[in-house]
Tab-separated table of C-alpha atoms and ligand atoms in Angstrom:
chain	number	residue	atom	x	y	z
Y	6	MET	CA	12.043	39.283	7.363
Y	7	ALA	CA	9.894	36.801	5.209
Y	8	ILE	CA	9.562	32.706	6.038
Y	9	ILE	CA	9.543	30.756	3.097
Y	10	LEU	CA	8.461	27.272	2.502
Y	11	GLY	CA	11.820	24.725	1.903
Y	12	ASP	CA	11.840	21.379	0.925
Y	13	ASN	CA	8.590	19.444	0.986
Y	14	GLN	CA	6.968	16.211	-0.381
Y	15	TYR	CA	3.774	14.408	0.907
Y	16	GLY	CA	2.505	10.720	0.468
Y	17	LYS	CA	1.130	7.728	1.987
Y	18	ALA	CA	3.656	5.967	4.504
Y	19	GLU	CA	3.604	2.177	5.307
Y	20	SER	CA	0.901	0.422	3.155
Y	21	ARG	CA	1.350	-2.854	4.224
Y	22	ILE	CA	0.429	-4.942	0.817
Y	23	VAL	CA	0.095	-8.960	0.645
Y	24	ARG	CA	0.020	-10.202	-2.855
Y	25	ILE	CA	-0.763	-13.757	-3.602
Y	26	VAL	CA	-0.553	-15.314	-6.923
Y	27	ARG	CA	-3.080	-17.780	-7.220
Y	28	ASP	CA	-3.000	-18.787	-10.794
Y	29	SER	CA	-2.010	-22.362	-10.151
Y	30	PRO	CA	-2.541	-24.576	-7.224
Y	31	ARG	CA	1.006	-23.552	-5.946
Y	32	HIS	CA	0.540	-20.086	-4.801
Y	33	GLU	CA	3.305	-17.217	-4.605
Y	34	ILE	CA	3.486	-14.590	-1.674
Y	35	ARG	CA	4.963	-11.129	-1.807
Y	36	ASP	CA	4.640	-9.196	1.574
Y	37	LEU	CA	5.470	-5.506	1.139
Y	38	ASN	CA	5.528	-2.322	3.159
Y	39	VAL	CA	5.204	0.487	0.798
Y	40	THR	CA	6.021	4.257	1.142
Y	41	THR	CA	5.238	6.904	-1.605
Y	42	ALA	CA	6.063	10.436	-1.461
Y	43	LEU	CA	5.699	12.605	-4.574
Y	44	ARG	CA	7.514	16.365	-4.969
Y	45	GLY	CA	6.345	18.892	-7.279
Y	46	PRO	CA	4.372	22.294	-7.358
Y	47	PHE	CA	2.494	21.539	-4.437
Y	48	GLU	CA	3.520	24.985	-2.162
Y	49	PRO	CA	0.080	26.115	-2.346
Y	50	ALA	CA	-1.305	23.246	-0.466
Y	51	TYR	CA	0.927	24.425	2.242
Y	52	LEU	CA	0.631	28.444	1.647
Y	53	VAL	CA	-3.260	28.577	0.935
Y	54	GLY	CA	-4.730	25.370	1.542
Y	55	ASP	CA	-5.132	25.132	-2.502
Y	56	GLN	CA	-5.414	21.144	-3.138
Y	57	SER	CA	-6.115	21.655	-7.163
Y	58	ASN	CA	-2.554	20.019	-7.821
Y	59	VAL	CA	-2.689	17.511	-4.759
Y	60	LEU	CA	-3.065	14.014	-5.501
Y	61	PRO	CA	-4.246	12.517	-2.514
Y	62	THR	CA	-2.083	10.186	-0.173
Y	63	ASP	CA	-5.550	7.805	-0.517
Y	64	THR	CA	-5.145	7.432	-4.167
Y	65	GLN	CA	-1.252	6.789	-4.032
Y	66	LYS	CA	-2.026	4.222	-1.663
Y	67	ASN	CA	-4.932	2.363	-4.042
Y	68	THR	CA	-2.172	2.894	-6.886
Y	69	ALA	CA	0.245	1.123	-4.900
Y	70	TYR	CA	-2.248	-1.844	-4.152
Y	71	ALA	CA	-3.390	-1.958	-7.991
Y	72	PHE	CA	0.117	-2.046	-9.561
Y	73	THR	CA	1.007	-5.296	-7.394
Y	74	LYS	CA	-1.873	-6.836	-9.530
Y	75	SER	CA	-1.568	-4.896	-12.933
Y	76	LYS	CA	2.230	-4.779	-12.984
Y	77	GLY	CA	3.101	-7.555	-10.618
Y	78	VAL	CA	5.744	-7.653	-8.381
Y	79	GLU	CA	8.590	-9.225	-10.367
Y	80	SER	CA	11.443	-7.587	-7.721
Y	81	ILE	CA	10.715	-4.542	-5.439
Y	82	GLU	CA	13.000	-2.800	-7.471
Y	83	GLN	CA	11.009	-3.149	-10.466
Y	84	TYR	CA	7.674	-2.366	-8.754
Y	85	GLY	CA	9.140	0.671	-7.291
Y	86	LEU	CA	10.185	2.017	-10.806
Y	87	ASP	CA	6.718	1.035	-12.132
Y	88	LEU	CA	5.203	3.246	-9.387
Y	89	ALA	CA	7.368	5.893	-9.574
Y	90	ARG	CA	7.356	6.158	-13.274
Y	91	HIS	CA	3.592	6.372	-13.310
Y	92	PHE	CA	3.278	9.379	-10.799
Y	93	VAL	CA	5.596	11.153	-12.480
Y	94	HIS	CA	4.668	10.909	-16.455
Y	95	GLU	CA	1.153	10.080	-15.758
Y	96	ILE	CA	0.245	12.540	-13.395
Y	97	ASP	CA	0.909	16.019	-14.594
Y	98	PRO	CA	1.904	18.179	-11.743
Y	99	VAL	CA	3.899	15.525	-10.235
Y	100	GLU	CA	7.612	16.206	-11.150
Y	101	GLY	CA	9.450	13.625	-8.507
Y	102	ALA	CA	8.537	10.408	-7.077
Y	103	ARG	CA	10.217	8.730	-4.242
Y	104	ILE	CA	9.190	4.815	-3.431
Y	105	GLU	CA	10.416	3.031	-0.518
Y	106	ILE	CA	9.744	-0.403	-0.161
Y	107	GLU	CA	10.319	-3.339	2.694
Y	108	GLU	CA	9.770	-6.937	1.766
Y	109	PHE	CA	9.055	-9.678	4.521
Y	110	ALA	CA	10.286	-13.057	3.244
Y	111	TRP	CA	8.161	-15.973	3.885
Y	112	GLU	CA	9.488	-19.557	3.505
Y	113	ARG	CA	7.238	-22.418	2.669
Y	114	ALA	CA	6.136	-24.840	5.122
Y	115	VAL	CA	7.203	-28.410	4.630
Y	116	VAL	CA	4.670	-30.803	5.450
Y	117	ASP	CA	5.097	-34.699	5.074
Y	118	GLY	CA	8.454	-33.719	3.606
Y	119	THR	CA	7.124	-31.587	0.909
Y	120	GLU	CA	6.706	-28.129	0.617
Y	121	HIS	CA	3.097	-26.938	0.983
Y	122	ASP	CA	1.513	-25.109	-1.626
Y	123	HIS	CA	-0.109	-22.458	0.154
Y	124	THR	CA	1.101	-22.400	3.727
Y	125	TRP	CA	4.340	-20.317	5.060
Y	126	LEU	CA	6.292	-19.553	7.659
Y	127	ARG	CA	7.595	-16.243	8.166
Y	128	LYS	CA	11.448	-15.983	7.539
Y	129	GLY	CA	12.957	-14.285	10.576
Y	130	GLN	CA	15.716	-13.357	8.857
Y	131	GLU	CA	16.540	-9.864	7.164
Y	132	VAL	CA	14.227	-7.569	5.519
Y	133	ARG	CA	14.734	-6.725	2.022
Y	134	THR	CA	14.631	-3.143	0.957
Y	135	ALA	CA	14.509	-0.849	-2.427
Y	136	ALA	CA	14.437	3.101	-2.337
Y	137	VAL	CA	13.308	4.631	-6.197
Y	138	THR	CA	13.437	7.991	-6.831
Y	139	VAL	CA	12.239	9.149	-10.360
Y	140	ASP	CA	12.581	13.093	-11.439
Y	141	SER	CA	13.340	15.062	-14.301
Y	142	SER	CA	17.271	14.520	-13.595
Y	143	GLY	CA	16.925	10.645	-13.701
Y	144	GLU	CA	15.813	7.648	-12.530
Y	145	TYR	CA	17.555	6.173	-9.654
Y	146	VAL	CA	17.587	2.746	-7.281
Y	147	ILE	CA	18.783	1.933	-4.019
Y	148	GLY	CA	18.499	-2.093	-3.051
Y	149	GLY	CA	19.246	-3.030	0.328
Y	150	LEU	CA	18.766	-5.146	3.622
Y	151	LYS	CA	18.411	-4.531	7.108
Y	152	ASP	CA	18.043	-6.252	10.361
Y	153	LEU	CA	20.332	-9.176	9.069
Y	154	VAL	CA	21.576	-10.465	12.345
Y	155	LEU	CA	24.971	-11.857	12.502
Y	156	LEU	CA	27.353	-13.481	15.243
Y	157	LYS	CA	30.565	-14.773	15.258
Y	158	SER	CA	31.981	-16.305	18.449
Y	159	THR	CA	36.006	-15.878	17.715
Y	160	GLY	CA	38.033	-14.536	14.631
Y	161	SER	CA	37.271	-11.012	16.104
Y	162	GLU	CA	39.800	-8.855	17.901
Y	163	PHE	CA	39.653	-5.320	19.190
Y	164	ALA	CA	43.462	-3.902	20.620
Y	165	GLY	CA	45.686	-1.273	20.092
Y	166	PHE	CA	42.895	1.249	20.308
Y	167	LEU	CA	43.636	5.086	21.869
Y	168	LYS	CA	43.650	5.331	25.496
Y	169	ASP	CA	42.955	8.204	27.756
Y	170	GLU	CA	42.212	8.579	31.777
Y	171	TYR	CA	38.604	7.225	30.991
Y	172	THR	CA	39.481	4.141	29.048
Y	173	THR	CA	38.458	0.956	30.849
Y	174	LEU	CA	38.086	-1.263	28.064
Y	175	PRO	CA	40.349	-4.268	28.090
Y	176	GLU	CA	42.314	-5.215	24.890
Y	177	THR	CA	40.756	-8.450	23.424
Y	178	HIS	CA	42.111	-10.782	20.660
Y	179	ASP	CA	39.235	-12.839	20.799
Y	180	ARG	CA	35.624	-11.977	21.325
Y	181	VAL	CA	32.255	-12.155	20.069
Y	182	MET	CA	31.269	-9.919	17.480
Y	183	ALA	CA	27.364	-9.157	16.727
Y	184	THR	CA	25.631	-6.935	14.613
Y	185	ALA	CA	21.822	-6.263	13.120
Y	186	LEU	CA	23.247	-5.271	9.620
Y	187	ASP	CA	21.696	-2.280	7.688
Y	188	ALA	CA	23.245	-1.993	4.291
Y	189	LYS	CA	22.123	-0.065	1.243
Y	190	TRP	CA	23.668	-0.168	-2.493
Y	191	ARG	CA	23.409	2.435	-4.968
Y	192	PHE	CA	22.954	1.143	-8.709
Y	193	SER	CA	24.550	2.822	-11.638
Y	194	SER	CA	22.639	0.934	-14.075
Y	195	LEU	CA	19.043	0.089	-13.975
Y	196	ASP	CA	19.552	-2.908	-16.737
Y	197	VAL	CA	20.116	-5.095	-13.527
Y	198	ASP	CA	18.640	-8.975	-12.771
Y	199	TRP	CA	17.489	-7.446	-9.372
Y	200	ASN	CA	16.445	-10.917	-7.724
Y	201	ALA	CA	19.742	-12.398	-8.875
Y	202	VAL	CA	22.011	-9.828	-7.456
Y	203	TYR	CA	20.439	-9.763	-3.970
Y	204	PRO	CA	21.211	-13.218	-2.655
Y	205	THR	CA	24.691	-12.821	-3.912
Y	206	ILE	CA	25.247	-9.184	-2.402
Y	207	LYS	CA	23.794	-10.907	0.937
Y	208	ALA	CA	25.994	-14.113	0.743
Y	209	LEU	CA	29.361	-11.830	0.053
Y	210	MET	CA	28.289	-9.642	3.151
Y	211	VAL	CA	28.051	-12.782	5.215
Y	212	THR	CA	31.018	-14.598	3.963
Y	213	GLU	CA	33.422	-11.418	4.681
Y	214	PHE	CA	31.678	-11.357	8.089
Y	215	ALA	CA	32.441	-14.644	9.069
Y	216	THR	CA	36.042	-15.427	7.138
Y	217	LEU	CA	37.896	-12.185	8.079
Y	218	GLN	CA	39.858	-12.063	11.023
Y	219	SER	CA	38.481	-9.012	12.365
Y	220	LEU	CA	40.700	-6.320	13.770
Y	221	ALA	CA	37.461	-4.058	14.329
Y	222	LEU	CA	33.670	-3.966	12.974
Y	223	GLN	CA	35.202	-0.702	10.968
Y	224	GLN	CA	37.522	-3.132	9.100
Y	225	THR	CA	34.946	-5.878	8.667
Y	226	LEU	CA	32.360	-3.177	7.021
Y	227	TRP	CA	35.292	-2.157	4.465
Y	228	HIS	CA	35.685	-5.873	3.598
Y	229	MET	CA	32.137	-6.312	3.358
Y	230	GLY	CA	31.667	-3.389	1.377
Y	231	THR	CA	34.684	-3.813	-1.160
Y	232	ALA	CA	33.690	-7.543	-1.952
Y	233	VAL	CA	30.214	-6.085	-3.158
Y	234	MET	CA	31.564	-3.499	-5.216
Y	235	GLU	CA	34.115	-5.586	-6.833
Y	236	GLU	CA	31.710	-8.178	-7.549
Y	237	PHE	CA	29.644	-6.013	-9.296
Y	238	PRO	CA	30.824	-3.056	-11.320
Y	239	PHE	CA	27.589	-1.434	-11.654
Y	240	ILE	CA	27.044	-0.712	-7.838
Y	241	ALA	CA	28.584	2.744	-7.272
Y	242	GLU	CA	27.840	3.258	-3.344
Y	243	VAL	CA	27.650	0.992	-0.600
Y	244	ARG	CA	26.324	2.469	2.673
Y	245	LEU	CA	26.473	0.366	5.680
Y	246	LYS	CA	25.356	0.876	9.283
Y	247	ALA	CA	26.332	-1.695	11.830
Y	248	PRO	CA	25.444	-1.741	15.910
Y	249	ASN	CA	27.929	-3.264	17.550
Y	250	LYS	CA	25.773	-5.806	19.547
Y	251	HIS	CA	28.416	-6.080	22.529
Y	252	HIS	CA	28.712	-9.715	24.552
Y	253	PHE	CA	30.362	-9.132	27.531
Y	254	ASP	CA	32.208	-12.215	29.621
Y	255	TYR	CA	29.860	-12.507	32.872
Y	256	ASP	CA	31.552	-13.162	35.742
Y	257	ILE	CA	31.124	-16.699	37.135
Y	258	GLY	CA	34.376	-16.876	38.854
Y	259	ARG	CA	32.679	-15.506	41.573
Y	260	PHE	CA	30.828	-18.777	41.662
Y	261	GLY	CA	34.170	-20.785	41.779
Y	262	VAL	CA	33.254	-21.376	37.593
Y	263	GLU	CA	35.678	-21.077	35.049
Y	264	ASN	CA	34.554	-18.795	32.095
Y	265	HIS	CA	36.873	-18.872	28.788
Y	266	GLY	CA	34.941	-16.931	26.519
Y	267	GLU	CA	31.820	-19.188	27.078
Y	268	VAL	CA	29.220	-17.373	29.103
Y	269	PHE	CA	28.331	-13.642	28.123
Y	270	PHE	CA	25.845	-10.952	29.013
Y	271	ALA	CA	24.360	-9.733	25.748
Y	272	SER	CA	23.824	-6.127	26.431
Y	273	ASP	CA	21.051	-4.428	24.046
Y	274	ARG	CA	21.938	-0.723	24.921
Y	275	ALA	CA	24.270	1.248	25.021
Y	276	TYR	CA	26.033	0.006	21.581
Y	277	GLY	CA	28.786	1.100	19.397
Y	278	LEU	CA	27.399	2.276	16.267
Y	279	ILE	CA	29.625	1.774	13.244
Y	280	GLU	CA	28.730	3.434	9.672
Y	281	ALA	CA	30.359	3.630	6.443
Y	282	THR	CA	30.177	4.608	2.858
Y	283	LEU	CA	32.199	3.369	0.077
Y	284	ILE	CA	32.089	5.061	-3.118
Y	285	ARG	CA	34.088	4.557	-6.350
Y	286	ASP	CA	36.015	7.528	-7.428
Y	287	ASP	CA	34.306	7.481	-11.056
Y	288	ALA	CA	30.513	7.038	-9.494
Y	289	PRO	CA	27.886	8.994	-11.548
Y	290	PRO	CA	26.157	11.816	-9.270
Y	291	ALA	CA	23.655	10.328	-6.695
Y	292	GLY	CA	21.487	12.986	-7.454
Y	293	GLU	CA	18.147	12.349	-5.343
Y	294	ALA	CA	18.965	8.868	-4.861
Y	295	TRP	CA	19.518	9.567	-0.940
Y	296	ARG	CA	16.763	11.919	-0.305
Y	297	ALA	CA	14.485	9.593	2.203
Y	298	SER	CA	11.007	9.599	2.659
Y	299	ALA	CA	9.486	7.248	5.665
Y	300	GLY	CA	13.092	6.174	5.822
Y	301	LEU	CA	12.063	2.910	5.265
Y	302	ALA	CA	14.726	1.969	2.964
E	414	LIG	O1	34.684	-3.010	16.511
E	414	LIG	C1	34.818	-2.185	17.518
E	414	LIG	N1	35.299	-1.081	16.978
E	414	LIG	C2	35.395	0.386	17.901
E	414	LIG	O2	35.656	1.330	17.383
E	414	LIG	C3	35.093	-0.275	19.120
E	414	LIG	N2	35.066	0.520	20.219
E	414	LIG	C4	34.591	-0.083	21.441
E	414	LIG	O3	34.365	-0.069	22.876
E	414	LIG	N3	34.578	-1.480	20.834
E	414	LIG	C5	34.743	-1.556	19.852
E	414	LIG	N4	34.721	-2.506	18.841
């Protein structure tokens, strides 16, 4: 019997990088959480402690910081491509690079009715994500968002489900539906206006969530994903993950107060977890696109 070293990669996880563009009195801010992971002939580091091919994770972190100035952060997708290409093409032993990025959004403070030049409020909304892989098989970009918290107070049903001796859930044709959406989309082209596509995808998914008379969260996810893929032919695949944040009618009848879908217990666990992958039947191979590192994006 021999033990062999299987899949491996190494890098610096979660470098928190804040880049301020201050070339004019009106500053800009980009607030990132960046993970790098390198793949290549790194077995000797694991097997015999030979670091000769190992670009330190500290160096990877430094490069991630430096590139926010030297290359800029036009979009997190482009920044990820710049960084991944650098590691693969400039650092000899590196054969593949995986860059995962989260971006935290800020909105300008409004002072005396005017947007302020250098003060922002952290947006409590979703986190934009990107995951870029570059290796000898190609270049892959996955865009995404996570923690997009959505709630609708009607327009959601759940009935007609399978029942057995353990089923107690009442059927409903009017319930609260809420989730914290995690969505990822794989691009089949790199010739994309990354910053233009993102808000459109978000808006399409929000619109489907709002307007579909939902028979289940599963159906809502299908409609969200298809809306995005019908709009953008260069999106080959969409992966969705949605916790069903249950809102249970609270029994205030005990106190002589009627509750017609007005007062709820917002349960944080256990939650249903509904997941779906939508893919075109002619999608190009995903290659290493989904092989995660820190799993940030
Ligand atoms: O939208 C839903 N899908 C389910 O699969 C499910 N199961 C459940 O108990 N409630 C719900 N709601």
